[in-house]
mmCIF file with all atom_site columns, C-alpha atoms in Angstrom:
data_model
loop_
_atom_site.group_PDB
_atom_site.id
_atom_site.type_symbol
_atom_site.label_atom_id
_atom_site.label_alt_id
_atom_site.label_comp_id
_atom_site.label_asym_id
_atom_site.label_entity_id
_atom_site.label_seq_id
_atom_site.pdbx_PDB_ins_code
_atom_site.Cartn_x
_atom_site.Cartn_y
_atom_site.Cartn_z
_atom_site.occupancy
_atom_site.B_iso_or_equiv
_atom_site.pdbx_formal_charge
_atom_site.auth_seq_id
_atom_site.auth_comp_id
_atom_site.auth_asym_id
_atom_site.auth_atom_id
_atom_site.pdbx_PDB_model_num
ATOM 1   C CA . UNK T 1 1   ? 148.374 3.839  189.368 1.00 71.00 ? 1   UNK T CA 1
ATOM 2   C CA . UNK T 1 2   ? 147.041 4.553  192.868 1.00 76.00 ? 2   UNK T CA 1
ATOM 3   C CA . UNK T 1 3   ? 145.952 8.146  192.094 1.00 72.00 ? 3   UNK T CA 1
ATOM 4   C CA . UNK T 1 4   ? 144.422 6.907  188.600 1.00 71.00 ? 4   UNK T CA 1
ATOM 5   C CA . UNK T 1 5   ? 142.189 3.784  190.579 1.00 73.00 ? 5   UNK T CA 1
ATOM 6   C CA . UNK T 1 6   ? 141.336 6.505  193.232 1.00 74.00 ? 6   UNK T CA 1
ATOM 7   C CA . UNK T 1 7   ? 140.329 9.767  190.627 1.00 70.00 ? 7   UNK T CA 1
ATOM 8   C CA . UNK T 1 8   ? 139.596 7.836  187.050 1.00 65.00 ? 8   UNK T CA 1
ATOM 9   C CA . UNK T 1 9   ? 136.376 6.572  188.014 1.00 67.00 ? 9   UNK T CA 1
ATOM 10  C CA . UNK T 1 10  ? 135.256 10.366 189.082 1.00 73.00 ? 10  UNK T CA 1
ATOM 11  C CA . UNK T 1 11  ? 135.880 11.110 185.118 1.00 71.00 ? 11  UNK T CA 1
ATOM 12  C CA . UNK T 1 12  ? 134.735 10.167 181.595 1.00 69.00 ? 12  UNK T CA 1
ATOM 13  C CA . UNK T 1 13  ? 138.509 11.231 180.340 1.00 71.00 ? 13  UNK T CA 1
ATOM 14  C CA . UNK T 1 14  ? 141.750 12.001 181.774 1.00 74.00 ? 14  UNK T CA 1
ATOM 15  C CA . UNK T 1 15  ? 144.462 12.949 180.162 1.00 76.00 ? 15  UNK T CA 1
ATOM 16  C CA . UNK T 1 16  ? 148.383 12.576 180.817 1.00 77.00 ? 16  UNK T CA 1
ATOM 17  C CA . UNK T 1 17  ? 150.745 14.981 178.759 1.00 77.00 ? 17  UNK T CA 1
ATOM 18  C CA . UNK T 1 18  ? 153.896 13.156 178.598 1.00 76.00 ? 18  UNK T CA 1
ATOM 19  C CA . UNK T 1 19  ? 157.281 14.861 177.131 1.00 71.00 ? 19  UNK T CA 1
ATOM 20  C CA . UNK T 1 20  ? 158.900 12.709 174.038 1.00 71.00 ? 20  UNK T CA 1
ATOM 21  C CA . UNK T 1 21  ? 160.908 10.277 174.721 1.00 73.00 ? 21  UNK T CA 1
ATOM 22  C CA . UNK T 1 22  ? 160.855 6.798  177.060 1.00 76.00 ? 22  UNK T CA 1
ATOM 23  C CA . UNK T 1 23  ? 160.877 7.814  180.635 1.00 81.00 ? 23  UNK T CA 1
ATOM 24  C CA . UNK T 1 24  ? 159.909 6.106  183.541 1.00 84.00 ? 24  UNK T CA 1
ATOM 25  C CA . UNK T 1 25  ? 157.099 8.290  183.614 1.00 81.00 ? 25  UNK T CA 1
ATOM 26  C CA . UNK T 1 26  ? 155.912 8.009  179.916 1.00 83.00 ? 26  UNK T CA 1
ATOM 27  C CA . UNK T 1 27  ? 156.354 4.540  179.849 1.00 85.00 ? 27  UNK T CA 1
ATOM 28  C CA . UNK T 1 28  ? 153.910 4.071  183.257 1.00 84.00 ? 28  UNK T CA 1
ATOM 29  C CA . UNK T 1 29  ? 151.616 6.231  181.419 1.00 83.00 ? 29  UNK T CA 1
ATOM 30  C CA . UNK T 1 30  ? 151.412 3.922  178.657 1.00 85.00 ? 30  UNK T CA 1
ATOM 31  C CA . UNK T 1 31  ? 150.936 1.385  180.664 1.00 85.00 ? 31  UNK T CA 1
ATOM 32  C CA . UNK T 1 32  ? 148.001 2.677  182.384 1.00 83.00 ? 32  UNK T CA 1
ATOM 33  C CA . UNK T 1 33  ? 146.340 4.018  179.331 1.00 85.00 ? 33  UNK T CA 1
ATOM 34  C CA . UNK T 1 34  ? 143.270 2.631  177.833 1.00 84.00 ? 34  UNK T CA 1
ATOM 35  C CA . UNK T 1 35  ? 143.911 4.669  174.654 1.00 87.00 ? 35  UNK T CA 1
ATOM 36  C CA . UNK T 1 36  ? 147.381 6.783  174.009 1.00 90.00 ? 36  UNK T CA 1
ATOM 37  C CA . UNK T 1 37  ? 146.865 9.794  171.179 1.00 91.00 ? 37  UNK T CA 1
ATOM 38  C CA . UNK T 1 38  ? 150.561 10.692 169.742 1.00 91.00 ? 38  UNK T CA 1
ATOM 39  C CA . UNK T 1 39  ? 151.139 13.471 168.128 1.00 90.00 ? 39  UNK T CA 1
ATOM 40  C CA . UNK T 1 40  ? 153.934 13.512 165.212 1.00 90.00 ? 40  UNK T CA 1
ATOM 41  C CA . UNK T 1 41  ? 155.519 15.788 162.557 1.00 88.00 ? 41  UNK T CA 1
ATOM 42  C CA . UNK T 1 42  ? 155.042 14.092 159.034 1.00 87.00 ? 42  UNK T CA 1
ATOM 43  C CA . UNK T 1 43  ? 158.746 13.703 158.364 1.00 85.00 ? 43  UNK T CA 1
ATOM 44  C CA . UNK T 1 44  ? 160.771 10.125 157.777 1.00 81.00 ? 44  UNK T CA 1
ATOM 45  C CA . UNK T 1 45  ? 162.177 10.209 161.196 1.00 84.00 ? 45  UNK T CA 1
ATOM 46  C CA . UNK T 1 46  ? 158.351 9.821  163.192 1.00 83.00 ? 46  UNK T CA 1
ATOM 47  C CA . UNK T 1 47  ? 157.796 7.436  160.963 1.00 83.00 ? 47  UNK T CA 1
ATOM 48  C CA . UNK T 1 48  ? 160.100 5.199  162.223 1.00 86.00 ? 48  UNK T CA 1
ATOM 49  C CA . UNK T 1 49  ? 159.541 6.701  165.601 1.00 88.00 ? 49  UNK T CA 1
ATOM 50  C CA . UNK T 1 50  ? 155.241 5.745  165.137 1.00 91.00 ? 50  UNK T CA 1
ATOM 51  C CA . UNK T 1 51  ? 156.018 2.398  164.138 1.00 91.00 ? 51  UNK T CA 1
ATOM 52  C CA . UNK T 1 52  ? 158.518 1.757  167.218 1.00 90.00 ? 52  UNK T CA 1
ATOM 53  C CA . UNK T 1 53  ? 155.834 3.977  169.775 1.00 91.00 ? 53  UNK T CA 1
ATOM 54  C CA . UNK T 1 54  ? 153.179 1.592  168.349 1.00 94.00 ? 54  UNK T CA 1
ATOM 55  C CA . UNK T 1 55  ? 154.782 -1.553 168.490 1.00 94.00 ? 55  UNK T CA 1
ATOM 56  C CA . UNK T 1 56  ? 155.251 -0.746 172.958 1.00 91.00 ? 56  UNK T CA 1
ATOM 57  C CA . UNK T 1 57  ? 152.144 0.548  173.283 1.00 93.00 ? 57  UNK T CA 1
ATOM 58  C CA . UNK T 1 58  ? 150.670 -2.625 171.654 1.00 94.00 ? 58  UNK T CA 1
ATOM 59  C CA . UNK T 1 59  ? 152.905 -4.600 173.695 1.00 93.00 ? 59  UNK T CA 1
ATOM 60  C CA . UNK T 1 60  ? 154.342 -6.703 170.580 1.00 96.00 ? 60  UNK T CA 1
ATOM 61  C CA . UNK T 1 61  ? 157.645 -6.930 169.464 1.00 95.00 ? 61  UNK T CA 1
ATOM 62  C CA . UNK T 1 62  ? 157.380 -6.921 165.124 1.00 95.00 ? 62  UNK T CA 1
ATOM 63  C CA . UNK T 1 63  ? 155.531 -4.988 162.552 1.00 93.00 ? 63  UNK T CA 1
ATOM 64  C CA . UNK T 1 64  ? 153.856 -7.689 161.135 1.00 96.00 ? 64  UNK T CA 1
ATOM 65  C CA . UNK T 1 65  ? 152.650 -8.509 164.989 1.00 97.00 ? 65  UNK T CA 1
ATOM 66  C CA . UNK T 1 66  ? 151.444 -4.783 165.037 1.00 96.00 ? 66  UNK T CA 1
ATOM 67  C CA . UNK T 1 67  ? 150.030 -5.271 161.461 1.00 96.00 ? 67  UNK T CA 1
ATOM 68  C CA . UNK T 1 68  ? 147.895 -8.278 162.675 1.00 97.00 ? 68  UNK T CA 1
ATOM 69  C CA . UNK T 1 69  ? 145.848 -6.011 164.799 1.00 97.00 ? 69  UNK T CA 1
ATOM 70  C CA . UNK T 1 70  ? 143.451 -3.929 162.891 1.00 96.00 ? 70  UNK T CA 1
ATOM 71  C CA . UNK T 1 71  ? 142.824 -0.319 163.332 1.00 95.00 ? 71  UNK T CA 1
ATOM 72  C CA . UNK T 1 72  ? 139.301 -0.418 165.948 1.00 90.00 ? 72  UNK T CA 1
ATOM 73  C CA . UNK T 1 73  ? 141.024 -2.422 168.373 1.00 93.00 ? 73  UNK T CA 1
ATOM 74  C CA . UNK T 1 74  ? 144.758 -0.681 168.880 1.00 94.00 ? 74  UNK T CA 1
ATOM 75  C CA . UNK T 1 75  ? 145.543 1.257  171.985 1.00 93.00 ? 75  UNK T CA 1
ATOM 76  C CA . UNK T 1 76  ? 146.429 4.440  170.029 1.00 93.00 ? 76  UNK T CA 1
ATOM 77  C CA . UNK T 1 77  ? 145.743 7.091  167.503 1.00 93.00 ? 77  UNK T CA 1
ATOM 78  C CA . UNK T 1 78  ? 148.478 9.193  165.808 1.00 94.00 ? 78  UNK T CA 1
ATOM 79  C CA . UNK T 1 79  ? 147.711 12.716 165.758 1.00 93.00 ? 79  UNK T CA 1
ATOM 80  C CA . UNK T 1 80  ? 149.726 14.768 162.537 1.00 93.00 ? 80  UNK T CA 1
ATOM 81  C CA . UNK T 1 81  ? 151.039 18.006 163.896 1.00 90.00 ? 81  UNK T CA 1
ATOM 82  C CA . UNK T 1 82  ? 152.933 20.967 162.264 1.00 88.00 ? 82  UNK T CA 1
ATOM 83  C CA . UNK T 1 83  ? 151.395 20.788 159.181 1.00 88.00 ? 83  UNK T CA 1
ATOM 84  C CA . UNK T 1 84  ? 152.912 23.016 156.856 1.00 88.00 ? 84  UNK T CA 1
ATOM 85  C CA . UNK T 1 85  ? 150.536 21.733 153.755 1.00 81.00 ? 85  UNK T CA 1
ATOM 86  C CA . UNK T 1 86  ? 152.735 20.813 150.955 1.00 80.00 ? 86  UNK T CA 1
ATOM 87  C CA . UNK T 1 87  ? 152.637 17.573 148.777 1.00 82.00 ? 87  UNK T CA 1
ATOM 88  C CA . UNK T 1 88  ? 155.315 15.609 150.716 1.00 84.00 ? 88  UNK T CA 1
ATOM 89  C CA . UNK T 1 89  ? 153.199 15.877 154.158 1.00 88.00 ? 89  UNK T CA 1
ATOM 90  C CA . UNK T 1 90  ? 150.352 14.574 152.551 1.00 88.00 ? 90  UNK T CA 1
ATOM 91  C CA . UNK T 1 91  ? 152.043 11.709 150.603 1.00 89.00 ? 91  UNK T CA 1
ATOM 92  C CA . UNK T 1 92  ? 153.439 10.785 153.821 1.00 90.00 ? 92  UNK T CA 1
ATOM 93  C CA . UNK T 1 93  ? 150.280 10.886 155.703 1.00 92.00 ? 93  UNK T CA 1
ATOM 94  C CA . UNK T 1 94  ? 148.764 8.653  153.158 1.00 92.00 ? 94  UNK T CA 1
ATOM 95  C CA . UNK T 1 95  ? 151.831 6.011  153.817 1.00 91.00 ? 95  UNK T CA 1
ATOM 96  C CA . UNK T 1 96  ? 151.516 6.297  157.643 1.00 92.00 ? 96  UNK T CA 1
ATOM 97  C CA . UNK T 1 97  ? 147.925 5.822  156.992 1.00 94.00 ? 97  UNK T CA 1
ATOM 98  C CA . UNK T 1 98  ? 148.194 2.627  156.039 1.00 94.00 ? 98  UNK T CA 1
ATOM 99  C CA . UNK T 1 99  ? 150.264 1.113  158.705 1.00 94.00 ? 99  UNK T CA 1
ATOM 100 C CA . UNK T 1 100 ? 149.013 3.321  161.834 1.00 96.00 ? 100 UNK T CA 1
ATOM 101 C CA . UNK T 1 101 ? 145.013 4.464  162.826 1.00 96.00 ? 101 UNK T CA 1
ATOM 102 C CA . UNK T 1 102 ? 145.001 8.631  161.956 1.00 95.00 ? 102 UNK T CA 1
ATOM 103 C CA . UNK T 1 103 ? 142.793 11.144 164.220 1.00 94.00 ? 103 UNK T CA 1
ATOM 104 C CA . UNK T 1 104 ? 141.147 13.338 161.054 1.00 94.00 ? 104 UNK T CA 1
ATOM 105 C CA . UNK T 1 105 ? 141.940 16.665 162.833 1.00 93.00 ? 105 UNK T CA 1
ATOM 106 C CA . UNK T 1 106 ? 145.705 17.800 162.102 1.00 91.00 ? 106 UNK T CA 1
ATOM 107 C CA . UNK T 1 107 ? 146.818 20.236 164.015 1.00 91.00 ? 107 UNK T CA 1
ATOM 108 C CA . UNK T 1 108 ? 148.882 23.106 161.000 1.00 91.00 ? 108 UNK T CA 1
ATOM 109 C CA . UNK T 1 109 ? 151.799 24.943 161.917 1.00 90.00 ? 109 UNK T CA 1
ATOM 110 C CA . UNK T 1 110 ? 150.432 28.224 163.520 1.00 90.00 ? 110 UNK T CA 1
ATOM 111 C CA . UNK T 1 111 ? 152.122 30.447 166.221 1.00 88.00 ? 111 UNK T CA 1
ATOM 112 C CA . UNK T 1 112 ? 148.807 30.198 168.336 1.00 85.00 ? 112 UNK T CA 1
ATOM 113 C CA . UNK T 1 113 ? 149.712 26.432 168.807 1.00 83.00 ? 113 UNK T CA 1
ATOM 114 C CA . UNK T 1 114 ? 153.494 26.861 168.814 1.00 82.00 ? 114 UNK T CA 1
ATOM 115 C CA . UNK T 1 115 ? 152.832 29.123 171.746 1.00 79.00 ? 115 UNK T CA 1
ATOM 116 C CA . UNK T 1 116 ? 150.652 27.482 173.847 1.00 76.00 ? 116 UNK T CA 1
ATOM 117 C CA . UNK T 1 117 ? 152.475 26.465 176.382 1.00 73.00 ? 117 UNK T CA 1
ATOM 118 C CA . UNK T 1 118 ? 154.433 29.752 176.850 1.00 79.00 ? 118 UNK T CA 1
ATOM 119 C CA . UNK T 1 119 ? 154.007 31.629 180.314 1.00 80.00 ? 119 UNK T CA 1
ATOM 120 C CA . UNK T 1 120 ? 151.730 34.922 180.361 1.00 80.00 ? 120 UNK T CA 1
ATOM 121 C CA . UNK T 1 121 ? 150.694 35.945 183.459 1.00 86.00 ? 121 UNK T CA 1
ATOM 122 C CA . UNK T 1 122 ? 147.476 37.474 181.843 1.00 88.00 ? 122 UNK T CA 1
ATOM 123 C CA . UNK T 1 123 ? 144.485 35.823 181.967 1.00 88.00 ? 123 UNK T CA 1
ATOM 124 C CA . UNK T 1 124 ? 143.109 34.994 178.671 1.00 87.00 ? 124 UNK T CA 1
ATOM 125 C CA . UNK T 1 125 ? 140.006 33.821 177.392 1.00 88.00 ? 125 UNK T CA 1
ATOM 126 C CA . UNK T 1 126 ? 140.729 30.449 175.399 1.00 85.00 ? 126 UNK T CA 1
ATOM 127 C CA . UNK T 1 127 ? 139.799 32.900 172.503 1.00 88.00 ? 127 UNK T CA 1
ATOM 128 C CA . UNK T 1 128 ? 142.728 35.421 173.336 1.00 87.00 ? 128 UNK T CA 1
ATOM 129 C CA . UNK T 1 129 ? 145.081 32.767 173.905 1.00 85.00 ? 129 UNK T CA 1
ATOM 130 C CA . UNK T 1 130 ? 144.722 30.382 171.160 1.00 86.00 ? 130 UNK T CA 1
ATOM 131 C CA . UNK T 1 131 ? 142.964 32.746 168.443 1.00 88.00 ? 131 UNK T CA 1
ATOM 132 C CA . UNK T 1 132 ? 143.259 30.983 165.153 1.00 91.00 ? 132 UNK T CA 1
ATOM 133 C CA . UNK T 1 133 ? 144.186 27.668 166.724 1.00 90.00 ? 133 UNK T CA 1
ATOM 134 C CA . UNK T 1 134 ? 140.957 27.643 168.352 1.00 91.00 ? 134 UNK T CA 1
ATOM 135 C CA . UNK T 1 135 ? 138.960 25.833 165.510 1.00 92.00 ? 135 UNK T CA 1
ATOM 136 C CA . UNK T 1 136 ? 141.387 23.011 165.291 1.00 91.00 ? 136 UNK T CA 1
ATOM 137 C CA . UNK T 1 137 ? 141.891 22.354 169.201 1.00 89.00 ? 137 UNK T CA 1
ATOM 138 C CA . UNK T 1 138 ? 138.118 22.254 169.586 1.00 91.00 ? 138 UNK T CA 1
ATOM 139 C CA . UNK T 1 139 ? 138.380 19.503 166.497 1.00 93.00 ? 139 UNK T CA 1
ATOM 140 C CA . UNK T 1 140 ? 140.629 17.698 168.506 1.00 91.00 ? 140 UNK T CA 1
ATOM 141 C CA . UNK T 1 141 ? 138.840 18.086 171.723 1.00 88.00 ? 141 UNK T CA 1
ATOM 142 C CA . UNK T 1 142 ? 135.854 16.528 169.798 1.00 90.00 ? 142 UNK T CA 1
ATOM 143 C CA . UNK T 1 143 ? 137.407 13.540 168.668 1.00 91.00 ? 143 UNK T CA 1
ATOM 144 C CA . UNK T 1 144 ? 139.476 12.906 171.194 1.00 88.00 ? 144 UNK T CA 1
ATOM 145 C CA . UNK T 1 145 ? 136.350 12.913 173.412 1.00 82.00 ? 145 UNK T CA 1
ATOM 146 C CA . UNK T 1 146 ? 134.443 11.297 171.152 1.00 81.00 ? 146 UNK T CA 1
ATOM 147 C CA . UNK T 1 147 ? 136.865 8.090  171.202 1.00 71.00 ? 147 UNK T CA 1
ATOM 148 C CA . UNK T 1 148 ? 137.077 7.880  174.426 1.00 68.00 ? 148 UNK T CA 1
ATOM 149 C CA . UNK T 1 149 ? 132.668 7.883  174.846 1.00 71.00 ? 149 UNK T CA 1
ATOM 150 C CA . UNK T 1 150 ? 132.702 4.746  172.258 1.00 70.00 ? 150 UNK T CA 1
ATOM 151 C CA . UNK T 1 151 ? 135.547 3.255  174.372 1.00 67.00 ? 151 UNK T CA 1
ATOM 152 C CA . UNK T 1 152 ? 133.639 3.252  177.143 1.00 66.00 ? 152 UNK T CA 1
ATOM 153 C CA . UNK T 1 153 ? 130.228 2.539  175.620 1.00 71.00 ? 153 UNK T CA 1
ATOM 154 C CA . UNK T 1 154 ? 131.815 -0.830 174.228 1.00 69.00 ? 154 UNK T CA 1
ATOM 155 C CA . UNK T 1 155 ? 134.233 -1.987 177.585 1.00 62.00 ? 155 UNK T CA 1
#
């Protein structure tokens, strides 16, 4: 919180990559978060796991307590990952739609992503490194960015 008060207000965005799951950690990031962008799979088991990750990050305790806030004013954004692009992703997107405020980029299951994160001591342009990912991380840098500027313009 200390480090945030002292650097946040040297930045338009910052962002905190937290691993899955309820740490300590993940759960002070939350906290501290003016907006929280969650990535999922589209499968049954994020569903439940959006509605429960929504439901803390609102700070209520039912669905129809998350249901009574509407889309422009909740803390989060869920962010469809892994998209392999057959019918039962996009029924389920549709359904999660509904109940939970989408980003429109998706992030499809490539390689380039899937590999992101793995060491290379080469240095890469962003080009080299993410190759056909590229299009959809700049998408995401976009609106991601993009949020956070009409965030700010209306606080």
């Amino acid at each position: 919180k200390r480090l945030m008060k002292h650097f946040g207000m040297d930045f338009d965005l910052v962002i905190m990559d937290c691993p899955p799951g309820l740490s300590f950690a993940a759960l002070a990031a939350l906290d501290l978060a003016d907006h929280v962008v969650v990535p999922f799979r589209p499968d049954f088991v994020s569903q439940f796991a959006l509605d429960r990750v929504a439901m803390l990050i609102e700070r209520v305790e039912t669905g129809e307590q998350l249901a009574s806030i509407p889309f422009g004013q909740r803390r989060y954004s869920c962010l469809p990952n892994y998209l392999k692009g057959d019918g039962a992703e996009r029924m389920l997107l549709e359904q999660l739609a509904l109940d939970h405020p989408l980003l429109k980029t998706t992030l499809p299951a490539l390689d380039s992503i899937a590999r992101a994160f793995d060491w290379d001591e080469t240095k890469k342009s962003m080009e080299q490194k993410y190759a056909d990912a590229l299009p959809h991380l700049r998408a995401l840098h976009d609106e991601v960015f993009g949020v956070a500027q009409l965030r700010a313009k209306s606080a």
